[in-house]
Amino acid sequence: MCGIVSDDQMVLLYGTAVLNNGITVLFARKNQKFKLLPQPYAALLYDKSSLFAGKLHALLCRNWRHREKGRDFYDYLWYLSEGIPVNIWHLEARMRQSGHWTETGPLQIRTVQELLLRRFENLDFQQVKRDVVPFIAHPASLDIWSREFFSAITLEKLKG
């Protein structure tokens, strides 16, 4: 799927694009899976790097007016713990589509880290923990959640 916003700007959520210099960019990978039960069907599935890009878009761009989604932060930690690199092209396409990335240059992983660090600065981590605690088997595992913790692991683990 591809939507052309203007002659020099494209919005892609998945698929590929050929840039002016001839480089082909893969924005998101999808696999088609076929199943037989409960009845035959096909499903298109994003790969983990593209799903991680979607989760980062939610963390950076979701507007809940002071009501954070704890599951977004829990999922973010899961992607980092699994060592899954973010599909930076897919994240950029999503951010451009939602109006959260308007720079002319490409989005870089260092910029994503900086955006996350700013996001963590004024975050109410107590509220984030309250939102996710009903779904956590060992609530004490959330005690470490803080600006310092999320900032440190972002700088150490987030890769593009």
XYZ file of N, CA and C in Angstrom:
480
model
N 0.854 -1.165 0.000
C 0.000 0.000 0.000
C 0.898 1.226 0.000
N 0.583 2.176 -0.812
C 1.391 3.379 -0.921
C 0.457 4.552 -1.165
N 0.679 5.641 -0.463
C -0.097 6.839 -0.689
C 0.833 7.985 -1.009
N 0.622 8.687 -2.092
C 1.490 9.798 -2.463
C 0.884 11.082 -1.918
N 1.653 11.769 -1.049
C 1.191 13.014 -0.453
C 1.490 14.171 -1.391
N 2.671 14.170 -1.989
C 3.046 15.168 -2.983
C 4.078 14.519 -3.897
N 4.554 15.270 -4.891
C 5.520 14.692 -5.824
C 6.804 14.239 -5.145
N 7.203 14.900 -4.064
C 8.491 14.574 -3.442
C 8.357 13.884 -2.093
N 7.165 13.553 -1.675
C 6.986 12.903 -0.376
C 6.019 11.741 -0.523
N 6.404 10.586 0.025
C 5.545 9.413 -0.023
C 5.256 8.950 1.383
N 4.065 8.447 1.599
C 3.707 7.858 2.882
C 3.483 6.377 2.643
N 4.313 5.569 3.287
C 4.213 4.126 3.150
C 4.127 3.498 4.520
N 3.179 2.638 4.737
C 3.140 1.884 5.983
C 3.723 0.499 5.791
N 3.660 -0.027 4.607
C 4.333 -1.283 4.325
C 4.623 -1.341 2.838
N 5.525 -2.209 2.462
C 5.920 -2.331 1.074
C 7.319 -1.796 0.873
N 7.664 -1.524 -0.370
C 8.990 -1.015 -0.689
C 8.858 0.250 -1.505
N 9.938 1.008 -1.547
C 9.995 2.205 -2.373
C 11.395 2.304 -2.952
N 11.502 2.813 -4.155
C 12.800 3.048 -4.766
C 13.071 4.541 -4.666
N 14.167 4.894 -4.001
C 14.525 6.291 -3.824
C 15.148 6.839 -5.103
N 15.310 8.167 -5.174
C 15.865 8.811 -6.360
C 17.243 8.276 -6.732
N 18.022 7.847 -5.747
C 19.366 7.346 -6.020
C 19.364 5.861 -6.380
N 18.198 5.264 -6.552
C 18.095 3.878 -6.971
C 18.083 2.863 -5.849
N 18.206 3.303 -4.612
C 18.196 2.393 -3.472
C 16.758 1.981 -3.178
N 16.547 0.703 -3.018
C 15.224 0.197 -2.657
C 15.139 0.089 -1.145
N 14.087 0.649 -0.578
C 13.894 0.655 0.868
C 12.701 -0.230 1.199
N 12.911 -1.154 2.126
C 11.833 -2.012 2.604
C 11.249 -1.370 3.857
N 10.000 -0.940 3.806
C 9.395 -0.237 4.929
C 8.879 -1.175 6.002
N 8.347 -2.297 5.623
C 7.884 -3.276 6.608
C 7.783 -4.628 5.919
N 8.142 -5.644 6.655
C 8.051 -6.994 6.111
C 6.775 -7.644 6.614
N 6.106 -8.308 5.698
C 4.907 -9.044 6.079
C 5.009 -10.437 5.491
N 4.514 -11.394 6.219
C 4.449 -12.770 5.744
C 2.993 -13.182 5.662
N 2.677 -13.940 4.626
C 1.321 -14.464 4.530
C 1.325 -15.880 5.089
N 0.421 -16.139 6.011
C 0.273 -17.456 6.628
C -1.096 -18.010 6.265
N -1.129 -19.309 6.046
C -2.379 -19.990 5.742
C -2.686 -20.975 6.862
N -3.931 -21.016 7.286
C -4.380 -21.941 8.328
C -5.637 -22.651 7.847
N -5.878 -23.814 8.430
C -7.032 -24.617 8.015
C -8.197 -24.571 8.990
N -7.910 -24.301 10.266
C -8.971 -24.335 11.270
C -9.160 -22.973 11.909
N -10.353 -22.558 12.235
C -11.606 -23.307 12.204
C -12.138 -23.487 10.788
N -11.674 -22.657 9.857
C -11.960 -22.847 8.444
C -10.764 -22.262 7.709
N -10.496 -22.635 6.468
C -9.314 -22.132 5.769
C -9.321 -20.600 5.678
N -8.169 -20.013 5.983
C -8.030 -18.562 5.894
C -6.565 -18.197 5.702
N -6.346 -16.962 5.277
C -5.000 -16.417 5.111
C -4.887 -15.172 5.973
N -3.716 -14.960 6.532
C -3.473 -13.772 7.351
C -2.122 -13.177 6.979
N -2.075 -11.852 6.894
C -0.811 -11.153 6.683
C -0.276 -10.732 8.042
N 0.977 -11.065 8.315
C 1.580 -10.795 9.614
C 2.831 -9.945 9.445
N 2.938 -8.877 10.224
C 4.163 -8.079 10.243
C 5.271 -8.864 10.932
N 6.522 -8.607 10.546
C 7.648 -9.191 11.261
C 7.856 -8.425 12.574
N 8.680 -8.965 13.468
C 8.847 -8.376 14.802
C 9.446 -6.975 14.755
N 10.374 -6.712 13.832
C 10.977 -5.380 13.737
C 9.946 -4.322 13.349
N 9.023 -4.698 12.477
C 7.968 -3.764 12.068
C 6.941 -3.583 13.179
N 6.640 -4.659 13.911
C 5.742 -4.535 15.066
C 6.364 -3.636 16.132
N 7.680 -3.760 16.329
C 8.381 -2.907 17.291
C 8.263 -1.445 16.870
N 8.369 -1.180 15.573
C 8.196 0.187 15.077
C 6.807 0.712 15.433
N 5.795 -0.135 15.298
C 4.438 0.269 15.672
C 4.317 0.557 17.154
N 4.984 -0.236 17.978
C 4.948 -0.013 19.428
C 5.652 1.296 19.780
N 6.790 1.572 19.135
C 7.486 2.838 19.381
C 6.637 4.023 18.932
N 5.921 3.861 17.831
C 5.025 4.931 17.388
C 3.969 5.197 18.460
N 3.425 4.143 19.046
C 2.435 4.316 20.122
C 3.063 5.022 21.320
N 4.266 4.619 21.708
C 4.934 5.245 22.857
C 5.200 6.725 22.617
N 5.616 7.056 21.409
C 6.010 8.431 21.114
C 4.845 9.327 20.701
N 3.817 8.766 20.100
C 2.809 9.605 19.444
C 1.388 9.457 19.963
N 1.124 8.443 20.758
C -0.238 8.248 21.261
C -0.591 9.401 22.195
N -1.770 9.949 22.029
C -2.185 11.084 22.855
C -3.337 10.654 23.757
N -3.012 10.320 24.996
C -4.039 9.893 25.945
C -4.278 10.926 27.036
N -3.739 12.114 26.870
C -3.966 13.207 27.833
C -3.732 12.767 29.271
N -2.507 12.460 29.563
C -2.064 12.140 30.930
C -2.525 10.772 31.419
N -3.042 9.947 30.546
C -3.357 8.576 30.949
C -2.520 7.653 30.083
N -1.395 7.260 30.620
C -0.456 6.426 29.882
C -0.948 4.989 29.807
N -0.555 4.302 28.772
C -0.878 2.889 28.596
C 0.312 2.068 29.081
N 0.167 1.470 30.242
C 1.241 0.673 30.820
C 1.678 -0.463 29.924
N 0.747 -1.012 29.155
C 1.097 -2.137 28.275
C 2.095 -1.717 27.208
N 2.042 -0.446 26.773
C 3.018 0.021 25.789
C 4.430 -0.056 26.357
N 4.580 0.310 27.619
C 5.899 0.280 28.257
C 6.336 -1.153 28.537
N 5.397 -1.997 28.927
C 5.693 -3.411 29.150
C 6.152 -4.059 27.838
N 5.421 -3.805 26.765
C 5.784 -4.363 25.461
C 7.133 -3.827 24.987
N 7.385 -2.539 25.225
C 8.675 -1.933 24.861
C 9.823 -2.699 25.519
N 9.675 -2.998 26.805
C 10.709 -3.765 27.507
C 10.867 -5.157 26.904
N 9.767 -5.762 26.502
C 9.853 -7.095 25.898
C 10.666 -7.052 24.609
N 10.373 -6.098 23.722
C 11.125 -5.989 22.470
C 12.611 -5.783 22.751
N 12.936 -4.918 23.720
C 14.344 -4.693 24.060
C 14.982 -5.965 24.605
N 14.274 -6.675 25.473
C 14.837 -7.883 26.086
C 15.072 -8.986 25.057
N 14.300 -8.980 23.981
C 14.462 -9.975 22.924
C 15.534 -9.574 21.911
N 16.075 -8.358 22.045
C 17.109 -7.895 21.120
C 16.600 -7.631 19.713
N 15.328 -7.302 19.594
C 14.729 -7.062 18.275
C 15.067 -5.642 17.822
N 15.690 -5.500 16.658
C 15.982 -4.151 16.159
C 14.706 -3.511 15.618
N 14.599 -2.206 15.772
C 13.419 -1.508 15.273
C 13.554 -1.302 13.762
N 12.470 -1.468 13.045
C 12.436 -1.161 11.618
C 12.269 0.360 11.512
N 13.395 1.058 11.429
C 13.408 2.523 11.475
C 12.648 3.127 10.293
N 12.668 2.462 9.137
C 11.948 2.971 7.966
C 10.441 2.944 8.203
N 9.976 1.878 8.809
C 8.546 1.751 9.089
C 8.120 2.760 10.157
N 8.955 2.944 11.176
C 8.655 3.939 12.211
C 8.586 5.332 11.594
N 9.539 5.649 10.738
C 9.526 6.961 10.090
C 8.261 7.152 9.258
N 7.875 6.128 8.502
C 6.665 6.233 7.672
C 5.432 6.472 8.533
N 5.327 5.759 9.653
C 4.185 5.958 10.554
C 4.194 7.367 11.151
N 5.379 7.826 11.561
C 5.470 9.154 12.173
C 5.183 10.250 11.156
N 5.612 10.059 9.927
C 5.288 11.047 8.888
C 3.781 11.063 8.633
N 3.177 9.887 8.571
C 1.739 9.816 8.302
C 0.936 10.497 9.408
N 1.377 10.346 10.665
C 0.642 10.944 11.781
C 1.055 12.390 12.055
N 2.035 12.897 11.294
C 2.475 14.279 11.463
C 3.466 14.485 12.593
N 4.039 13.417 13.124
C 4.986 13.530 14.230
C 6.439 13.563 13.772
N 6.700 13.385 12.492
C 8.049 13.537 11.943
C 7.915 14.312 10.645
N 8.370 15.569 10.673
C 8.230 16.434 9.508
C 9.577 16.893 8.971
N 10.656 16.386 9.547
C 11.990 16.764 9.079
C 12.188 16.260 7.652
N 13.053 16.941 6.907
C 13.301 16.516 5.529
C 14.202 15.292 5.471
N 15.092 15.154 6.424
C 16.000 14.013 6.436
C 15.362 12.783 7.050
N 16.055 11.653 6.914
C 15.525 10.410 7.472
C 15.618 10.377 8.994
N 14.746 9.621 9.591
C 14.762 9.399 11.035
C 15.932 8.476 11.364
N 16.710 8.836 12.363
C 17.868 8.044 12.791
C 17.580 7.427 14.151
N 18.237 6.318 14.450
C 18.013 5.643 15.730
C 18.402 6.547 16.897
N 19.441 7.349 16.745
C 19.849 8.267 17.818
C 18.731 9.284 18.092
N 18.059 9.733 17.056
C 16.946 10.669 17.230
C 15.794 9.996 17.970
N 15.520 8.740 17.644
C 14.464 7.998 18.340
C 14.817 7.885 19.819
N 16.073 7.590 20.121
C 16.506 7.517 21.519
C 16.268 8.852 22.226
N 16.637 9.947 21.576
C 16.449 11.273 22.176
C 14.966 11.577 22.400
N 14.122 11.221 21.443
C 12.679 11.440 21.600
C 12.134 10.638 22.779
N 12.601 9.405 22.926
C 12.160 8.578 24.054
C 12.646 9.156 25.377
N 13.895 9.608 25.430
C 14.420 10.188 26.672
C 13.598 11.401 27.087
N 13.226 12.232 26.111
C 12.364 13.381 26.418
C 10.996 12.923 26.908
N 10.498 11.870 26.317
C 9.194 11.316 26.719
C 9.236 10.838 28.166
N 10.337 10.198 28.553
C 10.467 9.671 29.907
C 10.655 10.778 30.945
N 11.123 11.950 30.522
C 11.421 13.050 31.449
C 10.245 13.408 32.352
N 9.085 13.594 31.775
C 7.927 14.087 32.532
C 6.840 13.037 32.716
N 7.210 11.789 32.550
C 6.246 10.704 32.640
C 5.948 10.358 34.094
N 4.683 10.124 34.384
C 4.276 9.683 35.720
C 4.376 8.158 35.760
N 5.527 7.658 36.190
C 5.755 6.212 36.184
C 4.866 5.489 37.189
N 4.419 6.158 38.225
C 3.479 5.525 39.162
C 2.161 5.222 38.455
N 1.704 6.149 37.633
C 0.469 5.938 36.873
C 0.652 4.820 35.847
N 1.810 4.788 35.186
C 2.100 3.734 34.210
C 2.047 2.369 34.895
N 2.656 2.273 36.067
C 2.668 1.007 36.814
C 1.259 0.615 37.258
N 0.476 1.591 37.716
C -0.909 1.298 38.127
C -1.718 0.735 36.961
N -1.448 1.237 35.767
C -2.202 0.800 34.599
C -1.896 -0.651 34.224
N -0.667 -1.089 34.431
C -0.266 -2.421 33.979
C -0.285 -3.471 35.090
N -0.267 -3.061 36.352
C -0.126 -4.007 37.469
C -1.196 -5.104 37.506
N -2.442 -4.869 37.089
C -3.419 -5.966 37.125
C -3.046 -7.158 36.236
N -2.153 -6.945 35.296
C -1.798 -7.996 34.345
C -0.438 -8.634 34.638
N 0.200 -8.231 35.714
C 1.554 -8.683 36.041
C 1.496 -9.720 37.160
N 2.104 -10.866 36.929
C 2.097 -11.941 37.929
C 2.885 -11.557 39.183
N 3.975 -10.820 39.008
C 4.825 -10.420 40.130
C 4.961 -8.894 40.130
N 4.016 -8.189 40.752
C 4.022 -6.725 40.722
C 5.316 -6.085 41.227
N 6.044 -6.764 42.095
C 7.308 -6.199 42.588
C 8.312 -5.997 41.453
N 8.113 -6.715 40.342
C 9.024 -6.546 39.202
C 8.908 -5.152 38.581
N 7.839 -4.432 38.922
C 7.652 -3.076 38.395
C 8.348 -2.022 39.245
N 8.865 -2.410 40.398
C 9.485 -1.438 41.297
C 10.621 -0.671 40.631
N 11.311 -1.297 39.707
C 12.456 -0.672 39.047
C 12.042 0.352 37.988
N 10.787 0.318 37.564
C 10.343 1.219 36.506
C 10.479 2.668 36.959
N 11.305 3.409 36.256
C 11.553 4.817 36.571
C 12.147 5.490 35.337
N 12.260 6.792 35.398
C 12.889 7.552 34.310
C 14.317 7.066 34.094
N 15.039 6.861 35.192
C 16.436 6.437 35.093
C 16.550 5.055 34.431
N 15.682 4.129 34.842
C 15.708 2.775 34.290
C 15.410 2.781 32.796
N 14.296 3.411 32.400
C 13.923 3.407 30.992
C 14.939 4.163 30.141
N 15.506 5.234 30.665
C 16.521 5.986 29.918
C 17.766 5.137 29.698
N 18.229 4.472 30.749
C 19.451 3.668 30.653
C 19.288 2.505 29.673
N 18.174 1.788 29.771
C 18.026 0.636 28.871
C 17.775 1.075 27.430
N 17.174 2.245 27.251
C 16.969 2.763 25.896
C 18.312 3.040 25.239
N 19.197 3.705 25.958
C 20.513 4.018 25.395
C 21.347 2.761 25.168
N 21.177 1.782 26.034
C 21.972 0.557 25.932
C 21.425 -0.436 24.908
N 20.117 -0.578 24.833
C 19.523 -1.695 24.089
C 18.833 -1.340 22.770
N 18.360 -0.100 22.612
C 17.583 0.223 21.406
C 18.503 0.304 20.196
N 18.252 -0.557 19.228
C 19.066 -0.641 18.009
C 18.167 -0.526 16.785
N 18.759 -0.022 15.723
C 18.018 0.116 14.479
C 18.400 -0.934 13.476
